[in-house]
Short mmCIF file of C-alpha atoms in Angstrom, two decimals:
data_model
loop_
_atom_site.label_atom_id
_atom_site.label_comp_id
_atom_site.label_asym_id
_atom_site.label_seq_id
_atom_site.Cartn_x
_atom_site.Cartn_y
_atom_site.Cartn_z
CA MET S 8 -24.65 135.09 182.14
CA ILE S 9 -27.12 133.56 184.57
CA PRO S 10 -25.29 131.91 187.53
CA VAL S 11 -25.02 128.13 187.10
CA ARG S 12 -26.42 127.36 190.55
CA CYS S 13 -28.52 129.04 193.21
CA PHE S 14 -26.19 131.00 195.53
CA THR S 15 -27.94 129.74 198.64
CA CYS S 16 -28.91 126.11 198.15
CA GLY S 17 -26.81 125.08 195.14
CA LYS S 18 -29.62 123.84 192.91
CA VAL S 19 -28.81 124.14 189.20
CA ILE S 20 -31.09 126.95 188.03
CA SER S 21 -29.35 128.10 184.85
CA THR S 22 -31.12 125.41 182.82
CA ALA S 23 -34.48 127.04 183.57
CA TYR S 24 -33.41 130.53 182.51
CA GLU S 25 -33.93 130.34 178.77
CA GLU S 26 -37.48 129.05 179.04
CA PHE S 27 -38.22 131.47 181.88
CA LYS S 28 -37.01 134.42 179.82
CA ARG S 29 -38.90 133.36 176.70
CA ARG S 30 -42.18 132.85 178.55
CA LYS S 31 -41.81 136.02 180.61
CA GLU S 32 -41.28 138.06 177.46
CA ALA S 33 -44.42 136.48 176.04
CA GLY S 34 -46.28 138.12 178.92
CA GLU S 35 -46.82 135.19 181.26
CA ASP S 36 -46.93 135.64 185.04
CA PRO S 37 -43.47 134.80 186.48
CA LYS S 38 -45.06 132.96 189.43
CA GLY S 39 -46.71 130.42 187.14
CA ILE S 40 -43.57 129.90 185.07
CA LEU S 41 -41.40 129.26 188.14
CA ASP S 42 -43.96 126.80 189.52
CA ASP S 43 -44.02 125.01 186.15
CA LEU S 44 -40.26 124.79 186.01
CA GLY S 45 -40.09 123.23 189.49
CA VAL S 46 -38.26 126.16 191.06
CA THR S 47 -39.92 125.92 194.48
CA ARG S 48 -37.64 127.52 197.07
CA TYR S 49 -37.55 131.30 197.30
CA CYS S 50 -33.75 131.35 197.17
CA CYS S 51 -33.82 129.77 193.70
CA ARG S 52 -36.78 131.89 192.56
CA ARG S 53 -34.99 135.15 193.30
CA MET S 54 -32.03 133.96 191.18
CA LEU S 55 -34.23 133.95 188.08
CA LEU S 56 -36.51 136.85 189.00
CA THR S 57 -33.73 139.31 189.77
CA HIS S 58 -31.22 138.39 187.10
CA LYS S 59 -30.04 141.06 184.67
CA GLU S 60 -28.39 139.67 181.56
CA ILE S 61 -25.51 141.88 180.40
CA ILE S 62 -23.54 139.46 178.22
CA ASP S 63 -25.02 140.99 175.05
CA ASP S 64 -23.84 144.46 176.09
CA LEU S 65 -20.37 143.14 176.89
CA ASN S 66 -19.93 140.94 173.85
CA PRO S 67 -18.81 143.63 171.34
CA TYR S 68 -15.86 144.50 173.58
CA GLN S 69 -12.77 142.38 174.01
CA MET A 3 -32.39 102.96 215.03
CA ASP A 4 -34.81 102.85 212.11
CA ILE A 5 -35.24 104.70 208.86
CA ALA A 6 -38.80 104.94 207.54
CA ILE A 7 -38.75 106.22 203.98
CA SER A 8 -41.79 108.16 202.81
CA ARG A 9 -40.43 109.21 199.41
CA LEU A 10 -37.27 108.19 197.62
CA ASP A 11 -36.42 108.84 194.01
CA ASP A 12 -33.13 109.72 192.32
CA GLY A 13 -33.37 113.43 192.91
CA PHE A 14 -35.29 113.69 196.16
CA GLY A 15 -35.63 111.79 199.40
CA ARG A 16 -37.77 112.25 202.47
CA PHE A 17 -37.47 109.89 205.40
CA CYS A 18 -37.96 109.63 209.11
CA LEU A 19 -35.08 108.64 211.37
CA GLU A 20 -36.49 106.96 214.47
CA SER A 21 -35.19 106.12 217.97
CA SER A 22 -32.11 108.22 217.44
CA SER A 23 -30.55 111.34 218.97
CA PRO A 24 -30.07 114.94 217.81
CA SER A 25 -26.29 114.46 217.64
CA PHE A 26 -26.61 111.40 215.41
CA ALA A 27 -29.11 113.15 213.15
CA ASN A 28 -26.78 116.11 212.77
CA ALA A 29 -23.79 113.85 212.14
CA LEU A 30 -25.74 112.13 209.36
CA ARG A 31 -26.72 115.46 207.85
CA ARG A 32 -23.14 116.70 207.90
CA ALA A 33 -21.81 113.44 206.47
CA MET A 34 -24.27 113.61 203.57
CA ILE A 35 -23.31 117.21 202.80
CA SER A 36 -19.58 117.16 203.20
CA GLU A 37 -18.20 113.63 203.28
CA VAL A 38 -19.66 111.90 200.23
CA PRO A 39 -17.16 112.12 197.36
CA THR A 40 -18.34 113.30 193.95
CA LEU A 41 -16.72 114.38 190.72
CA ALA A 42 -16.28 118.04 189.81
CA ILE A 43 -14.02 119.83 187.38
CA ASP A 44 -11.07 121.24 189.27
CA GLU A 45 -8.49 122.20 186.68
CA ILE A 46 -8.85 123.66 183.21
CA ARG A 47 -6.28 124.47 180.59
CA VAL A 48 -7.46 127.27 178.33
CA TYR A 49 -6.03 127.15 174.82
CA ASP A 50 -8.18 129.88 173.37
CA ASN A 51 -10.76 132.16 174.94
CA THR A 52 -11.93 135.23 173.06
CA SER A 53 -15.33 135.33 174.80
CA ALA A 54 -16.52 138.20 177.01
CA LEU A 55 -15.87 136.18 180.17
CA PHE A 56 -12.44 135.90 181.78
CA ASP A 57 -10.73 132.50 181.96
CA GLU A 58 -11.32 132.45 185.73
CA MET A 59 -15.04 133.01 185.34
CA LEU A 60 -15.24 130.24 182.75
CA ALA A 61 -13.34 127.94 185.11
CA HIS A 62 -15.71 128.78 187.95
CA ARG A 63 -18.83 128.18 185.88
CA ILE A 64 -17.49 124.92 184.49
CA GLY A 65 -16.53 123.76 187.99
CA LEU A 66 -20.11 124.13 189.20
CA ILE A 67 -21.53 121.75 186.58
CA PRO A 68 -22.69 118.52 188.31
CA LEU A 69 -21.12 115.40 186.81
CA ALA A 70 -22.58 111.89 186.96
CA THR A 71 -20.52 110.09 189.57
CA ASP A 72 -20.03 106.39 190.00
CA SER A 73 -17.59 106.59 192.91
CA SER A 74 -16.78 102.87 192.65
CA CYS A 75 -14.97 103.65 189.38
CA TYR A 76 -12.69 106.37 190.75
CA VAL A 77 -10.46 106.94 193.76
CA MET A 78 -9.38 110.17 195.43
CA ARG A 79 -6.33 111.66 193.72
CA LYS A 80 -4.12 111.56 196.81
CA GLU A 81 -4.99 107.92 197.47
CA CYS A 82 -4.43 106.84 193.87
CA ALA A 83 -1.69 104.45 192.80
CA CYS A 84 -0.33 107.18 190.53
CA GLY A 85 0.77 109.11 193.60
CA GLY A 86 -1.35 112.20 193.00
CA GLU A 87 -0.04 112.94 189.51
CA GLY A 88 -3.38 112.24 187.86
CA CYS A 89 -4.29 109.16 185.85
CA PRO A 90 -7.50 107.69 184.37
CA GLY A 91 -8.11 105.98 187.74
CA CYS A 92 -8.54 109.25 189.62
CA MET A 93 -9.38 111.80 186.93
CA VAL A 94 -11.68 112.38 183.98
CA THR A 95 -10.63 114.68 181.18
CA TYR A 96 -13.02 116.73 179.09
CA THR A 97 -12.48 118.73 175.95
CA LEU A 98 -14.48 121.71 174.79
CA SER A 99 -14.07 123.48 171.49
CA VAL A 100 -16.79 125.86 170.28
CA GLU A 101 -16.81 128.72 167.85
CA GLY A 102 -19.51 131.43 167.79
CA PRO A 103 -22.08 132.66 167.09
CA CYS A 104 -23.82 130.33 169.57
CA THR A 105 -24.17 129.58 173.25
CA VAL A 106 -21.75 127.10 174.82
CA TYR A 107 -23.65 124.48 176.83
CA SER A 108 -22.49 121.83 179.26
CA ARG A 109 -23.22 119.20 176.55
CA ASP A 110 -20.28 120.65 174.57
CA LEU A 111 -17.94 119.25 177.22
CA ILE A 112 -16.86 115.94 175.70
CA PRO A 113 -15.80 113.51 178.45
CA ALA A 114 -13.11 110.87 178.05
CA ASP A 115 -15.36 108.55 180.10
CA PRO A 116 -18.96 108.73 178.85
CA ALA A 117 -20.22 107.58 182.28
CA ALA A 118 -18.98 110.83 183.82
CA ALA A 119 -20.80 113.21 181.49
CA PRO A 120 -22.51 116.35 182.85
CA THR A 121 -25.89 115.30 184.30
CA ASP A 122 -27.64 118.27 182.76
CA PRO A 123 -26.81 118.91 179.10
CA ASP A 124 -28.45 122.34 178.98
CA ILE A 125 -26.39 124.43 181.40
CA PRO A 126 -25.33 127.59 179.56
CA ILE A 127 -21.63 128.37 180.08
CA VAL A 128 -21.08 131.43 177.89
CA LYS A 129 -22.70 133.16 174.93
CA LEU A 130 -20.48 133.75 171.91
CA ILE A 131 -20.88 136.14 168.97
CA LYS A 132 -19.27 135.79 165.56
CA ASP A 133 -15.50 135.19 165.61
CA GLN A 134 -15.43 134.42 169.33
CA LYS A 135 -13.99 131.08 170.30
CA VAL A 136 -13.46 128.91 173.38
CA VAL A 137 -11.07 125.95 173.31
CA LEU A 138 -10.15 124.27 176.55
CA GLU A 139 -9.35 121.04 178.32
CA ALA A 140 -10.74 120.26 181.75
CA ARG A 141 -9.92 117.69 184.41
CA ALA A 142 -12.41 116.48 186.98
CA GLU A 143 -11.44 114.72 190.17
CA LEU A 144 -13.13 113.10 193.11
CA SER A 145 -13.33 115.12 196.32
CA THR A 146 -15.78 116.03 199.09
CA GLY A 147 -17.95 119.01 200.04
CA ARG A 148 -15.52 119.70 202.86
CA GLU A 149 -13.06 120.97 200.24
CA HIS A 150 -15.46 123.06 198.13
CA ALA A 151 -19.24 123.28 197.71
CA LYS A 152 -18.99 122.11 194.09
CA TRP A 153 -18.24 118.59 195.40
CA GLN A 154 -21.39 118.51 197.54
CA PRO A 155 -23.80 115.86 196.28
CA THR A 156 -26.77 117.51 198.03
CA ASN A 157 -28.64 120.78 197.45
CA ALA A 158 -31.12 121.11 200.25
CA CYS A 159 -30.28 118.67 202.99
CA GLY A 160 -31.70 119.10 206.45
CA PHE A 161 -33.82 117.68 209.22
CA LYS A 162 -36.34 118.77 211.80
CA ASN A 163 -37.62 117.17 214.96
CA TYR A 164 -40.84 115.21 214.70
CA PRO A 165 -43.66 117.40 216.02
CA VAL A 166 -45.76 116.20 218.96
CA ILE A 167 -49.05 118.04 219.31
CA GLU A 168 -51.03 117.60 222.51
CA VAL A 169 -54.47 119.05 223.16
CA SER A 170 -55.60 119.15 226.78
CA GLU A 171 -59.08 118.82 228.34
CA SER A 172 -59.42 122.60 228.62
CA CYS A 173 -59.82 123.01 224.82
CA ASP A 174 -63.21 124.58 224.03
CA ALA A 175 -62.91 124.15 220.23
CA CYS A 176 -63.00 127.88 219.57
CA GLY A 177 -61.06 127.32 216.33
CA GLN A 178 -58.60 130.21 216.78
CA CYS A 179 -55.58 127.92 216.46
CA VAL A 180 -57.07 126.21 213.38
CA ASP A 181 -57.30 129.59 211.61
CA GLU A 182 -53.87 130.66 212.79
CA CYS A 183 -51.93 127.56 211.64
CA PRO A 184 -49.99 128.53 208.48
CA ARG A 185 -49.59 124.89 207.40
CA ASN A 186 -53.28 123.96 207.91
CA ILE A 187 -52.63 120.92 210.04
CA LEU A 188 -55.41 121.35 212.63
CA VAL A 189 -59.13 120.53 212.52
CA ILE A 190 -61.97 120.54 215.02
CA GLU A 191 -63.07 117.00 215.74
CA LYS A 192 -65.65 115.86 218.31
CA GLY A 193 -65.64 119.19 220.14
CA ARG A 194 -61.90 119.42 220.37
CA VAL A 195 -58.98 120.48 218.21
CA ALA A 196 -56.91 117.67 216.73
CA PRO A 197 -54.05 117.50 214.22
CA ILE A 198 -54.74 115.82 210.85
CA PRO A 199 -52.57 112.66 210.98
CA GLU A 200 -51.47 112.89 207.31
CA ARG A 201 -50.45 116.50 207.68
CA ILE A 202 -48.71 116.44 211.06
CA GLU A 203 -45.26 116.12 209.45
CA GLU A 204 -45.85 119.51 207.81
CA CYS A 205 -45.81 121.23 211.22
CA SER A 206 -42.90 123.67 211.43
CA LEU A 207 -43.09 123.95 215.25
CA CYS A 208 -43.83 127.67 214.90
CA ARG A 209 -46.15 127.57 217.95
CA LEU A 210 -48.52 130.17 216.48
CA CYS A 211 -51.36 127.89 217.61
CA GLU A 212 -50.16 128.10 221.23
CA ARG A 213 -50.12 131.88 220.99
CA ALA A 214 -53.56 132.01 219.40
CA CYS A 215 -54.85 129.83 222.23
CA MET A 216 -53.38 132.16 224.88
CA MET A 217 -54.95 135.17 223.14
CA THR A 218 -58.41 133.75 223.78
CA GLY A 219 -57.84 134.31 227.51
CA ILE A 220 -57.83 130.65 228.41
CA GLY A 221 -55.52 131.16 231.41
CA ASP A 222 -51.84 130.66 232.13
CA GLU A 223 -51.45 127.49 230.06
CA PRO A 224 -52.51 127.06 226.42
CA ALA A 225 -54.81 124.09 225.74
CA ILE A 226 -52.72 123.11 222.71
CA LYS A 227 -49.06 122.26 223.15
CA VAL A 228 -46.50 121.71 220.41
CA GLN A 229 -43.34 119.89 221.35
CA ALA A 230 -40.36 118.52 219.46
CA ASP A 231 -39.64 114.80 219.73
CA ASP A 232 -35.91 114.48 220.43
CA SER A 233 -35.67 110.93 219.14
CA ARG A 234 -37.45 111.20 215.76
CA PHE A 235 -36.31 113.34 212.87
CA ILE A 236 -37.77 114.15 209.49
CA PHE A 237 -35.03 114.39 206.88
CA VAL A 238 -35.24 116.02 203.47
CA VAL A 239 -32.41 115.32 201.05
CA GLU A 240 -32.19 116.69 197.53
CA SER A 241 -29.50 115.52 195.14
CA ASP A 242 -27.83 117.81 192.60
CA GLY A 243 -28.06 114.93 190.10
CA SER A 244 -24.52 113.60 190.44
CA MET A 245 -25.75 110.51 192.30
CA PRO A 246 -29.10 109.14 193.52
CA VAL A 247 -30.23 110.05 197.05
CA LYS A 248 -30.07 106.39 198.10
CA MET A 249 -26.39 106.31 197.18
CA ILE A 250 -25.70 109.52 199.13
CA LEU A 251 -27.39 108.07 202.19
CA THR A 252 -25.60 104.72 202.09
CA GLN A 253 -22.24 106.34 201.47
CA ALA A 254 -22.74 108.80 204.34
CA LEU A 255 -23.69 105.95 206.69
CA LYS A 256 -20.67 103.95 205.55
CA TYR A 257 -18.45 106.94 206.24
CA MET A 258 -19.90 107.31 209.75
CA LYS A 259 -19.39 103.64 210.45
CA GLY A 260 -15.78 103.84 209.28
CA ARG A 261 -15.09 106.84 211.47
CA SER A 262 -16.61 105.30 214.59
CA THR A 263 -14.64 102.09 214.09
CA GLU A 264 -11.52 104.22 213.79
CA LEU A 265 -12.39 106.00 217.01
CA LEU A 266 -12.89 102.68 218.80
CA GLU A 267 -9.48 101.52 217.65
CA HIS A 268 -7.79 104.70 218.85
CA ILE A 269 -9.47 104.47 222.22
CA GLY A 270 -8.37 100.86 222.37
CA GLU A 271 -4.79 101.87 221.66
CA ILE A 272 -4.81 104.49 224.39
CA SER A 273 -6.44 102.30 227.00
CA GLY A 274 -4.47 99.23 225.95
CA VAL A 275 -7.57 97.11 225.43
CA THR A 276 -7.97 95.69 221.94
CA ARG A 277 -11.36 94.83 220.50
CA ASP A 278 -10.61 91.08 220.62
CA GLU A 279 -9.81 91.28 224.33
CA GLU A 280 -13.06 93.12 224.90
CA LYS A 281 -14.95 90.27 223.27
CA ASP A 282 -13.17 87.69 225.44
CA GLU A 283 -14.18 89.51 228.59
#
């Protein structure tokens, strides 16, 4: 799961993840999406840019 | 001491602290970060968790959710009349019960006090598939950022000295510093370089302009000089949503006032001079 807050500054970034993911998969430039979502600092931007979601791989296992 | 506010809304504040000192500015910054009490979930009781995340991870994620805090309604647990056992005066309870397939969001946390609901309803907590289930009870309490970062009311909270840019007579308006400035705060005006008044607060005191000036072979001293004003500070405060910036600022100042009064009293005790006696003299 995406971390709830930015590791560095503590801003809540998890709320932006779903829209970020949807728009990125639609082929939009990540820079524009992050600017739109108001994720301005580079600490918060790397949280979304570098996240790898593995919950779907884990879910079948208990 | 003055505070000149240039922008203040619930989530963000930018102001200038004038005729002050670096130690006071830092004390204010630290008070805002670590001494303003907020609510955060501190204890959870897990009744059922068949999700892919461990109970501890769930607890950690739930703890980080910012909660709307009206600190006049609650007291710190150890100062409460209940003696630290936990009562509605010092705690808020939440219940969460979700069955998959779906994603559990912060809005699924149902608070006992609607005024202390999560500020953001869309924080994903965990994703569930069919037959997975999370049932838990959580308790939030009031504490400060000194204890744990989840009780910090601020995200980005800092200050910088007010920049003072001086251009001497020896400036020949070559424009090297104007090109070099990464924040674009300089222009050439009437045959000399000058800072744009509206943009001067953007200056990061990087002194690249001084270096650019020296590179032109002007001599031993650069024509442009950037200095930090030690009595004026530009503050930037960002709230995590649990309370408005104005509230954070007033509470931090109140805390500082309380602590300095306490210090005065202690000094009075040691020296044997009470505050009333001081007034008489």
